[in-house]
Coordinates of C-alpha atoms and ligand atoms in Angstrom, one line a residue:
X1 CA 13.9 -1.1 -21.1
X2 CA 10.4 -2.4 -21.3
X3 CA 8.2 0.5 -22.3
X4 CA 4.9 -0.8 -20.9
X5 CA 6.4 -1.3 -17.4
X6 CA 8.2 2.0 -17.7
X7 CA 5.0 3.9 -18.5
X8 CA 3.0 2.1 -15.7
X9 CA 5.7 3.1 -13.2
X10 CA 5.7 6.7 -14.5
X11 CA 1.9 6.9 -14.3
X12 CA 1.7 5.4 -10.8
X13 CA 4.1 8.0 -9.4
X14 CA 2.8 10.9 -11.4
X15 CA 3.2 14.2 -9.5
X16 CA 0.5 14.8 -6.9
X17 CA -1.0 11.3 -7.3
X18 CA -0.9 8.2 -5.0
X19 CA -2.2 4.7 -4.8
X20 CA -5.4 3.6 -3.1
X21 CA -4.9 0.2 -1.4
X22 CA -8.2 -1.6 -1.4
X23 CA -6.9 -5.1 -1.3
X24 CA -8.0 -6.2 2.1
X25 CA -8.2 -10.0 2.4
X26 CA -11.4 -11.7 3.6
X27 CA -10.3 -11.7 7.3
X28 CA -9.1 -8.0 7.1
X29 CA -12.2 -6.6 5.4
X30 CA -14.4 -8.6 7.8
X31 CA -12.6 -7.0 10.8
X32 CA -13.0 -3.5 9.3
X33 CA -16.8 -4.1 8.5
X34 CA -17.5 -5.8 11.8
X35 CA -16.2 -2.7 13.8
X36 CA -19.1 -0.8 12.1
X37 CA -21.7 -3.5 12.3
X38 CA -21.5 -4.3 8.6
X39 CA -21.8 -8.0 7.6
X40 CA -19.0 -9.1 5.2
X41 CA -21.0 -10.7 2.4
X42 CA -19.7 -11.0 -1.1
X43 CA -22.3 -8.4 -2.2
X44 CA -21.4 -6.0 0.6
X45 CA -17.7 -6.2 -0.3
X46 CA -18.6 -5.6 -4.0
X47 CA -20.9 -2.6 -3.3
X48 CA -18.2 -1.1 -1.0
X49 CA -15.4 -1.4 -3.5
X50 CA -17.7 -0.1 -6.3
X51 CA -18.5 2.9 -4.1
X52 CA -14.8 3.6 -3.6
X53 CA -13.9 3.2 -7.3
X54 CA -16.7 5.4 -8.7
X55 CA -15.8 8.3 -6.5
X56 CA -16.1 11.5 -8.6
X57 CA -12.8 13.2 -9.3
X58 CA -10.8 10.4 -7.7
X59 CA -8.4 10.2 -10.6
X60 CA -7.2 13.8 -9.9
X61 CA -5.4 12.4 -6.8
X62 CA -5.2 8.6 -7.3
X63 CA -3.1 7.0 -10.0
X64 CA -3.7 3.3 -9.2
X65 CA -5.7 1.0 -7.0
X66 CA -4.7 -2.3 -5.5
X67 CA -7.5 -4.9 -5.7
X68 CA -8.0 -8.2 -3.9
X69 CA -8.5 -11.3 -6.0
X70 CA -12.3 -11.4 -5.3
X71 CA -12.8 -7.8 -6.5
X72 CA -10.8 -8.5 -9.7
X73 CA -13.5 -11.1 -10.6
X74 CA -16.4 -8.9 -9.7
X75 CA -18.5 -6.5 -11.8
X76 CA -20.1 -3.1 -11.1
X77 CA -23.9 -2.8 -10.7
X78 CA -23.9 -2.0 -14.5
X79 CA -22.1 -5.3 -15.2
X80 CA -18.7 -3.8 -15.9
X81 CA -15.6 -5.7 -14.6
X82 CA -14.1 -3.7 -11.7
X83 CA -10.7 -3.4 -13.3
X84 CA -12.5 -1.7 -16.3
X85 CA -14.4 0.6 -14.0
X86 CA -11.1 1.9 -12.8
X87 CA -9.3 2.0 -16.1
X88 CA -12.2 3.9 -17.7
X89 CA -11.7 6.6 -15.0
X90 CA -7.9 6.8 -15.7
X91 CA -6.9 4.8 -12.6
X92 CA -4.6 1.9 -13.2
X93 CA -5.8 -1.5 -11.7
X94 CA -3.3 -3.5 -9.7
X95 CA -3.6 -6.7 -7.7
X96 CA -2.4 -8.1 -4.4
X97 CA -0.9 -11.5 -5.4
X98 CA 0.4 -12.8 -2.1
X99 CA -1.8 -15.3 -0.2
X100 CA -1.2 -13.8 3.2
X101 CA 1.1 -14.9 6.0
X102 CA 1.5 -18.1 8.0
X103 CA 3.7 -18.9 11.0
X104 CA 7.4 -19.3 10.1
X105 CA 8.3 -22.9 11.1
X106 CA 10.7 -23.0 14.1
X107 CA 10.6 -19.2 14.6
X108 CA 8.0 -18.4 17.2
X109 CA 6.1 -15.2 16.7
X110 CA 7.4 -14.7 13.1
X111 CA 5.7 -14.9 9.8
X112 CA 6.4 -15.8 6.2
X113 CA 4.2 -14.8 3.2
X114 CA 2.8 -17.5 1.0
X115 CA 1.7 -17.6 -2.6
X116 CA 4.8 -18.2 -4.8
X117 CA 3.8 -21.8 -5.9
X118 CA 1.0 -20.8 -8.4
X119 CA 2.1 -17.3 -9.0
X120 CA 3.4 -17.6 -12.6
X121 CA 0.0 -18.8 -13.8
X122 CA -2.0 -16.4 -11.7
X123 CA 0.0 -13.4 -13.1
X124 CA -1.0 -14.4 -16.6
X125 CA -4.7 -14.5 -15.6
X126 CA -4.5 -11.1 -13.7
X127 CA -2.8 -9.5 -16.8
X128 CA -5.7 -10.7 -18.9
X129 CA -8.2 -9.3 -16.4
X130 CA -6.6 -5.9 -16.7
X131 CA -4.0 -5.7 -13.9
X132 CA -0.9 -3.6 -14.8
X133 CA 0.9 -3.9 -11.4
X134 CA 1.1 -6.3 -8.5
X135 CA 1.8 -6.2 -4.8
X136 CA 3.3 -8.6 -2.3
X137 CA 3.4 -7.9 1.4
X138 CA 6.0 -9.3 3.8
X139 CA 5.4 -8.8 7.5
X140 CA 8.3 -8.2 10.0
X141 CA 7.3 -8.1 13.7
X142 CA 9.4 -6.3 16.3
X143 CA 9.4 -8.0 19.8
X144 CA 11.8 -9.5 22.3
X145 CA 14.6 -11.2 20.3
X146 CA 12.7 -10.7 17.0
X147 CA 12.9 -10.2 14.1
X148 CA 15.5 -12.8 13.4
X149 CA 17.9 -12.7 10.5
X150 CA 16.3 -15.8 9.1
X151 CA 12.8 -14.2 9.1
X152 CA 14.1 -11.1 7.4
X153 CA 16.1 -13.0 4.8
X154 CA 13.4 -15.6 3.8
X155 CA 10.8 -12.9 3.4
X156 CA 13.3 -10.8 1.3
X157 CA 13.9 -13.9 -0.9
X158 CA 10.2 -14.4 -1.4
X159 CA 9.7 -10.7 -2.2
X160 CA 12.5 -10.9 -4.8
X161 CA 11.0 -14.1 -6.4
X162 CA 7.6 -12.3 -6.6
X163 CA 9.2 -9.3 -8.2
X164 CA 11.1 -11.3 -10.8
X165 CA 8.0 -13.3 -11.7
X166 CA 5.9 -10.1 -12.0
X167 CA 8.4 -8.4 -14.3
X168 CA 8.5 -11.6 -16.4
X169 CA 4.7 -11.1 -16.9
X170 CA 5.4 -7.4 -17.6
X171 CA 3.6 -6.3 -14.4
X172 CA 5.2 -3.7 -12.2
X173 CA 5.9 -5.2 -8.8
X174 CA 5.2 -3.2 -5.6
X175 CA 7.7 -4.7 -3.1
X176 CA 6.3 -4.3 0.4
X177 CA 8.3 -5.3 3.4
X178 CA 6.1 -4.0 6.3
X179 CA 7.7 -3.5 9.7
X180 CA 4.7 -3.6 12.0
X181 CA 3.9 -0.7 14.3
X182 CA 2.5 -3.2 17.0
X183 CA 4.5 -3.2 20.2
X184 CA 6.2 -0.9 22.6
X185 CA 9.6 -0.6 20.8
X186 CA 11.4 2.7 20.4
X187 CA 11.8 4.7 17.2
X188 CA 15.5 3.8 17.1
X189 CA 14.6 0.1 17.2
X190 CA 12.1 0.6 14.3
X191 CA 14.9 2.4 12.3
X192 CA 17.4 -0.4 13.0
X193 CA 14.9 -3.2 11.9
X194 CA 13.6 -1.3 8.9
X195 CA 17.2 -0.6 7.7
X196 CA 18.3 -4.2 8.1
X197 CA 15.1 -5.4 6.3
X198 CA 15.5 -2.9 3.4
X199 CA 19.2 -3.9 2.9
X200 CA 18.3 -7.6 2.9
X201 CA 15.5 -6.9 0.4
X202 CA 17.8 -5.0 -2.0
X203 CA 20.4 -7.8 -1.8
X204 CA 17.7 -10.4 -2.6
X205 CA 16.3 -8.2 -5.5
X206 CA 19.9 -7.9 -7.0
X207 CA 20.5 -11.7 -6.7
X208 CA 17.1 -12.3 -8.4
X209 CA 18.0 -9.9 -11.3
X210 CA 15.0 -7.7 -10.6
X211 CA 15.1 -4.5 -12.7
X212 CA 15.0 -1.7 -10.0
X213 CA 13.8 0.9 -12.6
X214 CA 10.6 -1.2 -13.1
X215 CA 9.5 -1.6 -9.5
X216 CA 8.2 0.5 -6.6
X217 CA 9.0 0.1 -2.9
X218 CA 6.2 0.2 -0.4
X219 CA 7.3 0.8 3.1
X220 CA 6.2 2.2 6.5
X221 CA 7.4 5.4 8.1
X222 CA 9.9 5.1 11.0
X223 CA 7.8 5.3 14.1
X224 CA 7.9 4.2 17.7
X225 CA 5.7 1.2 18.5
X226 CA 2.0 2.1 19.0
X227 CA 2.3 1.2 22.7
X228 CA 5.4 3.2 23.3
X229 CA 4.6 6.1 25.7
X230 CA 6.4 8.9 23.8
X231 CA 4.9 9.4 20.4
X232 CA 7.1 11.1 17.8
X233 CA 7.1 14.6 16.5
X234 CA 6.2 15.0 12.9
X235 CA 9.6 16.6 12.0
X236 CA 11.5 13.8 13.7
X237 CA 9.5 11.1 11.9
X238 CA 10.3 12.8 8.6
X239 CA 14.0 13.2 9.4
X240 CA 14.4 9.6 10.6
X241 CA 12.4 8.0 7.8
X242 CA 14.4 9.9 5.2
X243 CA 17.7 9.0 6.8
X244 CA 16.7 5.3 6.8
X245 CA 15.6 5.3 3.2
X246 CA 18.6 7.3 1.9
X247 CA 20.9 4.8 3.5
X248 CA 19.2 1.7 2.3
X249 CA 17.3 2.3 -1.0
X250 CA 19.2 2.6 -4.3
X251 CA 18.6 5.7 -6.3
X252 CA 17.6 3.5 -9.3
X253 CA 14.3 2.7 -7.6
X254 CA 11.9 5.2 -9.3
X255 CA 9.5 5.6 -6.4
X256 CA 8.8 4.8 -2.7
X257 CA 5.2 4.7 -1.6
X258 CA 4.2 4.8 2.1
X259 CA 1.6 2.5 3.7
X260 CA -0.3 4.0 6.6
X261 CA 0.0 1.0 8.9
X262 CA -2.6 1.9 11.5
X263 CA -1.7 5.6 11.9
X264 CA -4.8 7.9 12.1
X265 CA -5.7 9.4 8.7
X266 CA -4.8 13.0 9.6
X267 CA -1.5 12.1 11.3
X268 CA -0.4 10.0 8.4
X269 CA -1.1 13.0 6.1
X270 CA 0.8 15.4 8.3
X271 CA 3.8 13.1 8.4
X272 CA 3.7 12.5 4.6
X273 CA 3.7 16.2 4.1
X274 CA 6.8 16.7 6.2
X275 CA 8.6 13.8 4.5
X276 CA 7.8 15.1 1.0
X277 CA 9.4 18.4 1.5
X278 CA 12.9 16.9 1.3
X279 CA 15.0 16.6 -1.8
X280 CA 15.4 12.8 -2.5
X281 CA 16.5 10.7 -5.5
X282 CA 13.1 8.9 -5.8
X283 CA 9.5 10.1 -6.3
X284 CA 7.7 9.8 -2.9
X285 CA 4.0 9.0 -2.7
X286 CA 1.4 7.2 -0.7
X287 CA -0.3 3.8 -1.0
X288 CA -2.7 4.1 1.9
X289 CA -5.4 1.6 2.8
X290 CA -6.9 2.6 6.2
X291 CA -5.7 6.2 6.1
X292 CA -7.6 6.8 2.9
X293 CA -10.7 4.6 3.4
X294 CA -11.5 5.0 7.2
X295 CA -13.7 8.1 7.0
X296 CA -15.5 6.8 3.9
X297 CA -16.2 3.4 5.4
X298 CA -17.4 5.0 8.7
X299 CA -19.9 7.1 6.7
X300 CA -21.0 4.4 4.3
X301 CA -21.9 1.7 6.9
X302 CA -23.4 -0.5 4.1
X303 CA -26.2 1.9 3.1
X304 CA -26.6 3.1 -0.5
X305 CA -28.1 6.4 0.8
X306 CA -24.6 7.2 2.3
X307 CA -22.7 6.6 -0.9
X308 CA -22.4 10.3 -2.0
X309 CA -21.2 11.4 1.4
X310 CA -18.8 8.5 1.7
X311 CA -17.3 9.2 -1.7
X312 CA -16.8 12.9 -0.8
X313 CA -14.9 11.8 2.4
X314 CA -12.6 9.6 0.2
X315 CA -12.1 12.3 -2.4
X316 CA -11.2 14.8 0.4
X317 CA -8.7 12.4 2.0
X318 CA -7.1 11.7 -1.3
X319 CA -6.9 15.4 -2.0
X320 CA -5.3 16.1 1.4
X321 CA -2.7 13.4 0.7
X322 CA -2.1 14.8 -2.8
X323 CA -1.4 18.2 -1.3
X324 CA 1.0 16.5 1.2
X325 CA 3.0 15.0 -1.7
X326 CA 3.7 18.6 -2.7
X327 CA 4.5 19.6 0.9
X328 CA 1.4 21.9 0.7
X329 CA -1.0 20.3 3.2
X330 CA -2.2 22.3 6.1
X331 CA -4.6 21.5 9.0
X332 CA -7.1 24.1 7.5
X333 CA -7.6 21.7 4.6
X334 CA -9.5 19.4 6.9
X335 CA -12.4 21.8 7.3
X336 CA -12.2 23.6 3.9
X337 CA -13.5 21.2 1.2
X338 CA -12.8 22.3 -2.4
Ligands
13P401 P1 -2.6 0.5 5.3 O1 -2.3 1.8 4.7 O2 -3.9 0.4 6.0 O3 -1.5 0.0 6.2 O4 -2.7 -0.6 4.1 C1 -1.8 -0.5 3.1 C2 -1.5 -1.9 2.6 O5 -1.6 -2.1 1.4 C3 -1.0 -2.9 3.5 O6 -0.5 -4.0 2.8

């Protein structure tokens, strides 16, 4: 067993700690900034990420942060590389290594994730820049007659190649097959698609000789589509998500981290809290992007005067989610800051 990957995995899923996803690509961060009237310049993105990473007490609740390529090459106001800013605070730097999605040829409405071509060389560079783990996101869309088996299997094969290459470079892969919440599908349909996807991913990981003990799975909760009229009860989400994961994810996988996927921050925390009360073979945690950052970004708005308040909002969300990992979150925590 490789001891560096082993210790990275253990640190990432340390009790009460989760992962901050701050790896928004150029189009995604632009969309989030634009909604608040912030211009997405290189300096604005740098200042925003520096604000997040230098949040006081963040490492009490956050074990690792996923960076975007641009951020990995940027420095703090004091001239310190961003990965070092995090590492100095006891937060493990990681990196999104996929190059986003494109249309899957001949399969209307479906996507394939790109980035394998140059990956081996880029992984060496990222390691030198301080990354200790990587992430690759595959996107599965639910709609009329989709996803197809082809879309699921080609994305699973790409995830498995990514994971094998990451482990070759001694970087812990976070394997993320995201089943999108977009649409009006039922919760049953989400469970069916997520379960087929996860099974395909684990077959591909096995074929590619990926060491399950040295990876993490990042997945969504089982939810009805966001346009479905009946939204699910917290307990039902927990029960269904756990059933799906127990059936499809081998116990050798050390940890499963949830993405937030567009759920509101408080709802994501409530559901995480309910899921984490169960006895399961893996460590469960969060790897939220929007559900951790949204309140902080809304307060920050691009102004340095707002940094302290924005950081407090991020620290508070991270703390609420940390409590949720222990099944100890309650609605009162939203008003009682400690
Ligand atoms: P969200 O929590 O906003 O879905 O982002 C997590 C992520 O990393 C998606 O790839």
